[in-house]
Amino acid sequence: MISDTLTLAERALVRLPRNPDMLLAFTVQPIMFVLLFAFVFGGAIETPGYGDYIDFLIPGMIVQQIAFGGFATALGLAEDMTKGLIDRFRSLPTARASVLAGRTLADVATNLLSMVILLVTGFVIGFRFDANVPEILAGVALLLLFGYAFSWIFAVIGMSVSSPEAANGVGFILIFPITFISSAFVPVESMPAGLRQVADVNPVSTMVDALRSLWLGGEMGNSLWLSVVWCMVLIALFAPLAVRKYRLSAGA
Amino acid sequence: MAFSEELAISAQGLVKSFGDVRALDGVDLAAAPGTVLGVLGPNGAGKTTSVRVLTTLLTPDGGEARVAGLDVVKDAAKLRSRIGLAGQYAAVDENLTGIENLTMVGRLYGNKRAVAKRRAVELLERFSLTEAGGRPAKTYSGGMRRRLDLAAALVASPPVLFLDEPTTGLDPRSRIDLWEAIEELVGDGTTVLLTTQYLEEADRLADRIAVVDHGHVIAEGTADELKSRVGGMRLEVTLTHCAASFAAISALESMSEEPVHADGELVVVQVAERSGAIMEAARRLSQAGVGADDIAVRRPTLDDVFLSLTGHAPADEEAAVEAELELVVA
Ligand SMILES: Nc1ncnc2c1ncn2[C@@H]1O[C@H](COP(=O)(O)OP(=O)(O)O)[C@@H](O)[C@H]1O
Ligand SMILES: [Mg+2]
């Protein structure tokens, strides 16, 4: 099971450097977003309590990027379904869970890569931690857990649609608003009433708040443990659903 | 009983429904070790569903099947290491190179990386893919993909191999290459179940043919047995002038109990015996003053078999392409 999972994770990762469009999505695109947000919106957005907008922005941007990290899983699974690879894997004496486990594990690696790219970009334009090493590492661990939870959501999306193109569309339409109606890019206090309530209960906000307090200091409140609970709940909901979909996809 | 006397593939009364669609409605199949069983049928007949049941991908609603001496449901896990499957669509990872694809499959069979790689190199060589082995599979032609897919099915040297429409969509040259590869495998003692919509493919490769339609096996036997079921020989006369077809029909009519068919210059008469038929036809035609460019007797083809068994011709290329488009859209 473990070696099957690693074999399949390796196979999912090889895809990245060989697909210019995916490579761009995981490297250049986040850098571009950071620069656009920092310099186009930066001057207009007040972030009371944080040194400047770049400090405020980087944790939010990393959370957003990581929420999308599972896209590779959705695209990959949708492709495997349409191209008959799932049938091949099933016909092999391979642990059945390893197809999903391999994909989501590969996402952890790409999420780590995105995180490094965004942090380096952040440092270049002036982002600074206000935290000790354990706090920084706790933030990294929390992000990976969060990314892993979202990978299972994407796994369900990938197996619910009929083509990789549809996976792309559905994934974008579902996840994009969730990351935007949150505290990722602007303080929720600046939002109109209805939207603000949504942003307050959004797990993305909880996650961003926890990360900001870990990396930048400030009030932790209960955002840290709430984030962990959110991730666990998402995994508990979507992982079994993904496994079920995977089983049913055979038409058994 | 010695294993060699046992059937390599046997299925009795397989039933499988998808909602309202009864894809398999009591399918029986049998293949002796080292032989090729051709499963011939039009689109939607239930070929893929049969293959998926026999390769443990689907659990049947009813019936029983054994492959390589193992029950496809109860011994599914064990069976998977004894079968190879090349599905209807070449299942290769386009982002991986040829050698990476085969190495991955070897590793999923539980082999160490070095062992898997050695086998991959061997298989690439065997399927003339050595040169392309280092390129991503997305750069491969349709024929190369199919060969890579077949190679992937052979990684564990399985005694029983399932090939679902292995040559659909291939150009004639690649089709013949693949036929030769399959024949070589059978020469080495592999049992093969091959599905196809092409009658000539079943005729060339299969020892026995099961004709399926609407989830049933409607006929089973060797190609010769199936052909003789359609009865007699066909006497075909190509007239010099199609205007003479009425005269030709009345001259030849009494040679057969069946009605004579005419289509342009071609006149077809069913005859019971080959011997003497051509001479007799030539004599009658010259007596009636009808000119003929060609007179021949041929045995019925599998096309004729299919037509007489099902009342319709097997799905033609156009219908097949349409069905594939539907799949892509759905
Ligand atoms: N997973 C599925 N869900 C619903 N219907 C299916 C499924 N697989 C096959 N069918 C239906 O079962 C019938 C047999 O299909 P199939 O075995 O693919 O035929 P063939 O391979 O001979 O073209 C068709 O009517 C097809 O639409
Ligand atoms: Mg089919």
XYZ file of C-alpha atoms and ligand atoms in Angstrom:
610
model
C 0.000 0.000 0.000
C 2.696 2.487 0.996
C 4.928 1.693 -1.963
C 1.928 1.772 -4.330
C 0.969 5.184 -2.950
C 4.505 6.505 -3.384
C 4.707 5.131 -6.925
C 1.450 6.862 -7.817
C 2.423 10.091 -6.044
C 5.672 10.160 -7.989
C 3.727 9.670 -11.193
C 1.430 12.597 -10.311
C 4.387 14.849 -9.560
C 6.229 14.111 -12.797
C 3.345 15.801 -14.550
C 4.172 19.205 -13.145
C 7.538 19.980 -14.769
C 6.280 18.513 -18.073
C 3.181 20.679 -18.378
C 4.045 24.310 -19.017
C 0.535 25.482 -18.130
C 0.511 23.635 -14.809
C 4.027 24.719 -13.990
C 2.964 28.338 -14.593
C -0.094 27.874 -12.390
C 2.087 26.706 -9.521
C 4.999 29.136 -9.887
C 4.557 32.318 -11.925
C 0.843 32.795 -11.237
C 1.131 33.081 -7.436
C 4.052 35.473 -7.803
C 2.004 37.580 -10.186
C -0.955 37.616 -7.790
C 1.224 38.736 -4.887
C 2.707 41.565 -6.914
C -0.664 42.692 -8.294
C -2.359 42.652 -4.906
C 0.553 44.249 -3.092
C 1.043 47.096 -5.524
C -2.395 47.638 -7.087
C -4.633 47.201 -4.020
C -1.998 47.638 -1.343
C -2.294 51.387 -1.107
C -6.094 51.335 -0.940
C -6.606 48.662 1.710
C -6.368 49.627 5.364
C -5.145 46.839 7.606
C -5.275 48.198 11.140
C -3.119 46.176 13.529
C -0.706 44.942 10.881
C 2.536 46.658 9.944
C 1.676 47.072 6.306
C -0.452 45.404 3.626
C 2.334 43.055 2.496
C 2.549 41.464 5.954
C -1.229 41.137 5.975
C -1.347 39.814 2.407
C 1.254 37.043 2.380
C -0.504 34.646 4.822
C -3.803 35.231 2.995
C -2.208 34.653 -0.374
C -0.537 31.446 0.793
C -3.821 30.121 2.170
C -5.549 30.904 -1.120
C -2.850 29.240 -3.177
C -2.925 26.163 -0.941
C -6.701 25.953 -1.145
C -6.197 25.582 -4.898
C -3.325 23.139 -4.508
C -5.688 20.212 -4.899
C -6.545 21.286 -8.429
C -3.931 18.859 -9.708
C -5.876 16.056 -8.027
C -9.176 17.065 -9.615
C -7.641 17.412 -13.067
C -5.587 14.251 -12.723
C -8.469 12.090 -11.518
C -10.835 13.436 -14.181
C -8.190 12.639 -16.771
C -7.544 9.159 -15.400
C -11.265 8.465 -15.550
C -11.706 9.584 -19.142
C -8.522 7.933 -20.396
C -9.139 4.522 -18.870
C -6.178 4.644 -16.483
C -8.392 4.026 -13.492
C -9.433 0.732 -15.078
C -5.805 -0.195 -15.595
C -4.946 0.554 -11.944
C -7.941 -1.396 -10.748
C -6.977 -4.411 -12.821
C -3.554 -4.491 -11.128
C -2.879 -6.131 -7.767
C -2.610 -2.628 -6.299
C -4.149 -1.388 -3.069
C -7.318 0.377 -4.186
C -6.958 3.345 -1.868
C -3.503 4.091 -3.269
C -4.793 5.883 -6.378
C -6.456 8.574 -4.253
C -3.789 8.532 -1.558
C -1.052 8.954 -4.175
C -2.720 11.975 -5.743
C -3.424 13.764 -2.476
C 0.084 13.027 -1.233
C 1.522 14.568 -4.391
C -0.527 17.699 -3.614
C 1.247 18.001 -0.269
C 4.542 18.226 -2.141
C 3.285 20.825 -4.616
C 1.732 22.814 -1.760
C 5.092 22.906 -0.040
C 6.598 24.210 -3.270
C 3.947 26.943 -3.629
C 4.529 27.955 -0.038
C 8.269 28.368 -0.562
C 7.731 30.364 -3.766
C 5.249 32.706 -2.082
C 7.408 33.195 0.996
C 10.477 34.009 -1.078
C 8.456 36.479 -3.154
C 7.130 37.948 0.079
C 10.624 38.394 1.519
C 11.772 40.160 -1.614
C 8.986 42.752 -1.339
C 9.344 43.221 2.411
C 7.388 40.519 4.260
C 8.860 39.681 7.699
C 7.888 37.036 10.277
C 7.232 38.223 13.804
C 7.464 34.742 15.295
C 9.826 32.114 16.660
C 10.787 28.958 14.768
C 8.175 26.658 16.401
C 5.439 29.158 15.524
C 6.632 29.367 11.934
C 6.728 25.578 11.646
C 3.317 25.249 13.280
C 2.011 27.572 10.559
C 3.578 25.414 7.847
C 2.095 22.251 9.358
C -1.331 23.856 9.620
C -1.151 24.941 5.973
C -0.266 21.424 4.838
C -3.164 19.994 6.818
C -5.484 22.592 5.302
C -4.201 21.808 1.795
C -4.692 18.105 2.414
C -8.301 18.693 3.446
C -8.955 20.687 0.275
C -7.319 17.987 -1.853
C -10.126 15.640 -0.838
C -12.722 18.218 -1.894
C -10.982 18.377 -5.256
C -10.829 14.585 -5.419
C -14.619 14.511 -5.133
C -14.921 17.211 -7.796
C -12.543 15.328 -10.114
C -14.653 12.199 -9.908
C -18.003 13.964 -10.178
C -17.374 15.611 -13.520
C -17.119 14.135 -16.970
C -13.920 15.782 -18.192
C -10.788 17.562 -17.006
C -12.163 20.792 -18.505
C -15.292 20.494 -16.394
C -13.167 19.794 -13.315
C -11.333 23.009 -14.033
C -14.544 25.018 -14.345
C -16.348 23.535 -11.362
C -13.279 23.725 -9.132
C -12.711 27.351 -9.972
C -16.324 28.418 -9.514
C -16.609 26.660 -6.151
C -13.294 27.492 -4.570
C -12.623 30.985 -5.879
C -15.493 32.713 -4.022
C -14.720 30.758 -0.862
C -11.201 32.135 -0.819
C -12.293 35.681 -1.680
C -15.186 36.069 0.741
C -12.780 35.685 3.631
C -10.169 37.602 5.558
C -7.489 36.528 3.053
C -7.118 39.827 1.185
C -9.058 42.455 3.117
C -10.113 42.839 6.759
C -13.644 41.417 7.082
C -14.662 44.596 8.899
C -14.537 46.385 5.549
C -17.206 44.106 4.003
C -20.969 44.877 3.788
C -23.123 43.136 6.388
C -24.324 39.970 4.571
C -20.922 39.216 3.116
C -19.226 39.796 6.414
C -21.238 37.089 8.138
C -20.238 34.666 5.427
C -16.599 35.668 5.755
C -16.746 35.259 9.534
C -17.811 31.623 9.392
C -15.690 30.776 6.346
C -12.985 28.231 7.270
C -10.625 30.120 4.986
C -10.928 33.153 7.312
C -10.362 30.983 10.358
C -7.299 29.521 8.703
C -5.903 32.900 7.629
C -6.500 34.371 11.107
C -4.691 31.465 12.745
C -1.772 31.788 10.353
C -1.502 35.540 10.872
C -1.383 35.177 14.623
C 1.214 32.377 14.346
C 3.447 34.259 11.921
C 2.797 37.914 12.774
C 1.873 37.759 16.458
C -1.365 39.261 17.770
C -4.568 37.785 19.150
C -4.841 34.042 18.563
C -8.342 33.627 19.996
C -9.640 30.194 19.121
C -8.750 30.403 15.410
C -5.929 27.835 15.694
C -7.883 24.989 17.189
C -10.944 25.920 15.133
C -8.819 25.610 11.957
C -7.640 22.187 13.000
C -11.216 21.124 13.701
C -12.350 22.506 10.335
C -9.642 20.546 8.506
C -10.567 17.357 10.345
C -14.245 17.843 9.574
C -13.533 18.453 5.884
C -11.345 15.349 5.683
C -13.892 13.271 7.585
C -16.592 14.406 5.139
C -14.810 14.405 1.810
C -12.303 11.554 2.075
C -14.992 8.862 2.542
C -17.086 10.545 -0.149
C -14.131 10.449 -2.553
C -13.453 6.798 -1.776
C -17.122 5.994 -2.313
C -17.170 7.833 -5.634
C -14.038 5.991 -6.654
C -15.661 2.653 -5.881
C -18.886 3.577 -7.652
C -17.078 4.934 -10.682
C -16.513 1.328 -11.749
C -20.287 0.978 -11.989
C -19.988 -1.953 -9.567
C -7.547 -33.105 -13.914
C -4.460 -31.452 -15.357
C -4.599 -27.691 -15.514
C -4.078 -27.740 -19.261
C -7.417 -29.470 -19.663
C -9.241 -26.874 -17.624
C -10.674 -23.839 -19.361
C -8.591 -20.668 -19.051
C -11.721 -18.526 -19.280
C -15.240 -19.668 -18.521
C -18.380 -17.693 -17.851
C -21.917 -18.904 -17.300
C -25.001 -16.750 -17.368
C -23.335 -13.424 -16.597
C -25.881 -10.708 -15.925
C -25.144 -7.041 -15.336
C -27.541 -4.100 -15.394
C -26.861 -0.391 -15.226
C -30.119 1.108 -14.097
C -32.611 0.136 -16.778
C -29.981 -1.012 -19.240
C -29.365 -4.741 -19.141
C -25.818 -4.688 -20.509
C -25.287 -8.434 -19.987
C -28.309 -10.679 -20.203
C -26.861 -14.129 -19.569
C -23.472 -14.296 -21.261
C -21.677 -17.653 -21.600
C -18.081 -17.765 -22.739
C -15.343 -20.397 -22.823
C -11.715 -20.425 -23.931
C -9.241 -23.285 -23.681
C -5.693 -22.446 -22.554
C -3.479 -21.077 -25.295
C -6.346 -20.192 -27.604
C -7.886 -16.931 -28.759
C -11.549 -16.300 -28.092
C -12.959 -13.556 -30.263
C -15.955 -11.706 -28.851
C -17.571 -10.101 -31.830
C -20.404 -7.631 -31.668
C -21.599 -4.156 -32.593
C -21.345 -1.109 -30.361
C -23.318 -1.502 -27.151
C -23.499 -5.290 -27.436
C -21.903 -5.774 -24.016
C -18.308 -6.560 -24.986
C -16.641 -4.073 -22.657
C -18.958 -4.962 -19.799
C -18.056 -8.650 -20.242
C -14.353 -7.815 -20.190
C -14.791 -5.642 -17.097
C -16.538 -8.453 -15.260
C -13.881 -10.991 -16.250
C -11.064 -8.655 -15.185
C -12.632 -8.049 -11.714
C -13.484 -4.398 -12.453
C -17.207 -5.028 -12.170
C -19.128 -7.392 -9.940
C -21.789 -9.223 -11.947
C -25.412 -9.143 -10.748
C -25.715 -12.810 -11.622
C -23.835 -15.735 -13.100
C -20.367 -17.071 -12.491
C -17.001 -16.757 -14.130
C -13.576 -18.287 -13.655
C -10.339 -17.062 -15.174
C -7.033 -18.938 -14.863
C -8.737 -21.273 -12.416
C -9.880 -18.465 -10.094
C -13.341 -17.100 -9.399
C -13.606 -13.508 -10.637
C -15.552 -12.390 -7.570
C -14.273 -14.517 -4.679
C -10.632 -14.645 -5.755
C -10.569 -11.186 -7.347
C -7.474 -9.969 -5.513
C -5.453 -13.056 -6.399
C -6.674 -13.080 -9.971
C -5.385 -9.571 -10.655
C -1.776 -10.744 -10.669
C -2.585 -13.379 -13.324
C -4.325 -11.288 -15.937
C -3.379 -8.478 -18.245
C -5.869 -5.939 -19.562
C -5.630 -3.564 -22.468
C -8.885 -1.623 -22.362
C -10.881 0.000 -25.088
C -8.929 3.253 -24.796
C -5.144 3.064 -24.658
C -4.634 3.564 -20.925
C -1.226 5.164 -20.847
C -0.179 8.165 -18.794
C 0.543 10.780 -21.423
C 2.840 12.749 -19.178
C 5.125 9.787 -18.569
C 7.589 8.427 -21.077
C 7.146 4.944 -22.480
C 9.684 3.487 -20.112
C 8.219 5.341 -17.112
C 4.748 4.029 -17.935
C 5.918 0.437 -18.003
C 8.140 0.850 -14.936
C 5.206 2.299 -13.000
C 3.007 -0.663 -13.894
C 5.799 -3.068 -12.901
C 6.118 -1.349 -9.545
C 2.373 -1.523 -9.005
C 2.685 -5.279 -9.513
C 4.990 -5.140 -6.505
C 8.339 -5.330 -8.274
C 11.457 -3.449 -7.186
C 12.345 -0.448 -9.321
C 15.351 -2.135 -10.957
C 13.362 -5.263 -11.844
C 10.471 -3.180 -13.174
C 12.842 -1.131 -15.288
C 14.567 -4.161 -16.775
C 11.205 -5.610 -17.793
C 10.175 -2.232 -19.244
C 13.264 -2.130 -21.454
C 12.571 -5.685 -22.609
C 8.968 -4.890 -23.522
C 9.829 -1.666 -25.332
C 12.284 -3.637 -27.430
C 9.692 -6.292 -28.192
C 7.139 -3.738 -29.370
C 9.626 -1.660 -31.369
C 9.338 1.274 -28.991
C 12.932 1.387 -27.793
C 13.665 4.593 -29.647
C 10.497 6.331 -28.465
C 10.837 4.944 -24.931
C 12.361 8.139 -23.572
C 9.678 10.460 -24.943
C 6.425 11.355 -23.157
C 3.580 9.172 -24.432
C 1.639 12.248 -25.547
C 4.024 12.475 -28.498
C 3.130 8.929 -29.631
C 0.964 8.033 -32.616
C -2.230 6.020 -32.076
C -0.490 2.813 -33.065
C 2.430 3.425 -30.708
C 0.058 4.138 -27.826
C -1.753 0.893 -28.459
C 1.501 -1.019 -28.505
C 2.577 0.650 -25.264
C -0.801 -0.200 -23.761
C -0.432 -3.825 -24.835
C 3.094 -3.861 -23.404
C 1.702 -2.547 -20.099
C -0.781 -5.425 -20.058
C 2.131 -7.859 -20.443
C 4.376 -6.517 -17.706
C 3.651 -9.447 -15.371
C 3.666 -12.021 -18.210
C 0.068 -12.961 -17.417
C -1.219 -16.344 -18.646
C -4.538 -14.759 -19.634
C -4.823 -11.536 -21.562
C -7.904 -9.399 -22.239
C -7.873 -7.032 -25.195
C -10.910 -4.792 -25.615
C -11.130 -3.600 -29.220
C -7.351 -3.410 -29.520
C -7.317 -2.087 -33.077
C -10.330 0.235 -33.146
C -9.298 3.549 -34.635
C -5.950 2.318 -35.953
C -4.748 2.719 -39.520
C -4.400 -0.520 -41.528
C -0.620 -0.699 -41.134
C -0.730 -0.345 -37.328
C -3.580 -2.827 -37.203
C -1.514 -5.462 -38.946
C 1.460 -4.736 -36.654
C -0.746 -5.272 -33.642
C -2.226 -8.465 -35.081
C 1.282 -9.821 -35.518
C 2.165 -8.919 -31.937
C -0.949 -10.722 -30.688
C -0.213 -13.781 -32.806
C 3.279 -13.934 -31.367
C 1.872 -13.869 -27.838
C -0.527 -16.672 -28.578
C 2.377 -18.611 -30.043
C 4.010 -18.343 -26.613
C 0.995 -19.992 -24.984
C -0.978 -16.983 -23.711
C -4.757 -17.304 -23.672
C -6.376 -14.241 -25.211
C -9.900 -12.891 -25.089
C -10.233 -10.263 -27.737
C -13.283 -8.146 -28.456
C -13.790 -6.586 -31.818
C -16.274 -5.040 -34.182
C -14.203 -6.170 -37.126
C -15.185 -9.464 -38.640
C -11.913 -9.891 -40.480
C -10.046 -9.390 -37.214
C -11.973 -12.171 -35.489
C -11.582 -14.319 -38.584
C -7.818 -13.862 -38.611
C -6.985 -14.057 -34.901
C -9.638 -16.089 -33.125
C -9.751 -19.862 -32.730
C -13.349 -19.575 -31.643
C -15.757 -16.688 -31.985
C -18.658 -15.701 -29.748
C -21.056 -13.351 -31.500
C -22.775 -11.045 -28.999
C -25.697 -8.724 -29.477
C -27.851 -7.003 -26.819
C -26.047 -8.759 -23.968
C -26.517 -12.259 -25.386
C -24.166 -14.664 -27.100
C -26.196 -15.363 -30.215
C -23.747 -17.772 -31.825
C -20.517 -19.497 -30.910
C -18.060 -21.594 -32.867
C -15.062 -21.497 -35.164
C -15.193 -19.039 -38.039
C -15.841 -21.981 -40.394
C -18.677 -23.321 -38.266
C -20.315 -19.925 -38.151
C -19.982 -19.504 -41.872
C -21.476 -22.874 -42.653
C -24.469 -21.968 -40.476
C -25.467 -19.384 -42.995
C -25.713 -22.230 -45.439
C -24.373 -22.821 -48.927
C -22.076 -20.970 -51.238
C -22.619 -17.744 -53.046
C -22.318 -17.676 -56.783
C -21.497 -14.165 -57.871
C -21.768 -13.082 -61.481
C -20.479 -9.722 -62.653
C -22.395 -8.791 -65.804
C -20.859 -6.930 -68.714
C -23.952 -4.712 -68.920
C -26.286 -4.135 -66.000
C -29.152 -3.848 -68.453
C -28.913 -7.617 -68.826
C -29.731 -8.328 -65.195
C -33.337 -9.405 -65.866
C -32.198 -11.864 -68.479
C -29.496 -13.113 -66.095
C -31.967 -13.616 -63.268
C -34.346 -15.666 -65.370
C -31.459 -17.736 -66.720
C -30.069 -18.534 -63.268
C -33.280 -18.693 -61.234
C -33.766 -22.427 -61.395
C -30.256 -23.106 -60.006
C -31.369 -22.251 -56.468
C -34.341 -22.523 -54.145
C -33.545 -19.049 -52.812
C -34.415 -15.915 -54.767
C -31.679 -14.456 -56.957
C -30.426 -11.000 -55.970
C -29.266 -8.412 -58.437
C -27.558 -5.129 -57.657
C -26.269 -3.231 -60.670
C -23.839 -5.518 -62.526
C -23.679 -7.956 -59.620
C -25.999 -10.961 -59.520
C -25.878 -13.308 -56.510
C -27.275 -16.823 -56.415
C -27.177 -19.088 -53.367
C -26.052 -22.573 -54.368
C -25.746 -25.721 -52.303
C -22.642 -27.144 -53.990
C -19.490 -25.543 -55.221
C -18.674 -28.181 -57.838
C -20.041 -27.473 -61.248
C -21.771 -24.261 -60.285
C -19.526 -22.000 -62.323
C -19.715 -24.204 -65.439
C -23.478 -24.451 -65.135
C -23.901 -20.709 -64.731
C -21.607 -19.994 -67.680
C -23.554 -22.408 -69.888
C -26.910 -20.883 -68.944
C -25.703 -17.334 -69.423
C -24.199 -17.961 -72.846
C -27.392 -19.757 -73.916
C -29.393 -16.698 -72.886
C -26.893 -14.452 -74.669
C -25.898 -12.612 -71.458
C -22.304 -11.408 -71.254
C -20.408 -11.905 -67.974
C -17.039 -10.423 -66.980
C -16.581 -12.576 -63.936
C -18.172 -15.609 -62.349
C -17.053 -16.768 -58.885
C -18.192 -18.944 -56.014
C -17.316 -17.731 -52.531
C -18.002 -18.956 -49.041
C -20.117 -16.664 -46.868
C -18.092 -14.128 -44.857
C -18.645 -13.239 -41.224
C -20.550 -10.220 -42.515
C -23.093 -12.607 -43.985
C -23.102 -14.540 -40.691
C -23.822 -11.419 -38.730
C -26.521 -10.278 -41.080
C -28.326 -13.588 -40.985
C -28.009 -13.916 -37.178
C -29.039 -10.442 -36.152
C -30.932 -9.121 -39.108
C -28.623 -6.127 -39.277
C -25.081 -5.522 -40.412
C -22.451 -5.071 -37.689
C -21.977 -1.446 -36.693
C -20.212 0.289 -39.517
C -17.309 2.669 -39.039
C -19.530 5.708 -39.095
C -21.784 4.436 -36.339
C -18.716 3.555 -34.286
C -17.279 7.032 -34.650
C -20.625 8.547 -33.734
C -20.834 6.425 -30.613
C -17.333 7.501 -29.589
C -18.296 11.123 -30.042
C -21.286 10.557 -27.817
C -18.982 9.142 -25.191
C -16.759 12.177 -25.338
C -19.693 14.549 -25.067
C -21.442 12.624 -22.277
N -21.183 2.343 -16.526
C -22.294 2.263 -17.277
N -23.420 2.905 -16.908
C -24.545 2.808 -17.638
N -24.666 2.096 -18.753
C -23.598 1.419 -19.200
C -22.344 1.472 -18.475
N -21.456 0.693 -19.146
C -22.111 0.202 -20.215
N -23.390 0.628 -20.252
C -24.396 0.252 -21.257
O -24.376 -1.158 -21.394
C -24.484 -1.563 -22.738
C -23.292 -2.389 -23.134
O -22.156 -1.554 -23.152
P -20.699 -2.082 -23.483
O -20.407 -3.286 -22.683
O -19.786 -0.925 -23.292
O -20.821 -2.457 -25.015
P -19.689 -2.647 -26.124
O -18.360 -2.664 -25.439
O -20.023 -3.952 -26.771
O -19.820 -1.508 -27.075
C -24.641 -0.277 -23.541
O -26.013 -0.070 -23.754
C -24.059 0.770 -22.636
O -24.666 2.016 -22.876
Mg -16.758 -1.487 -25.706
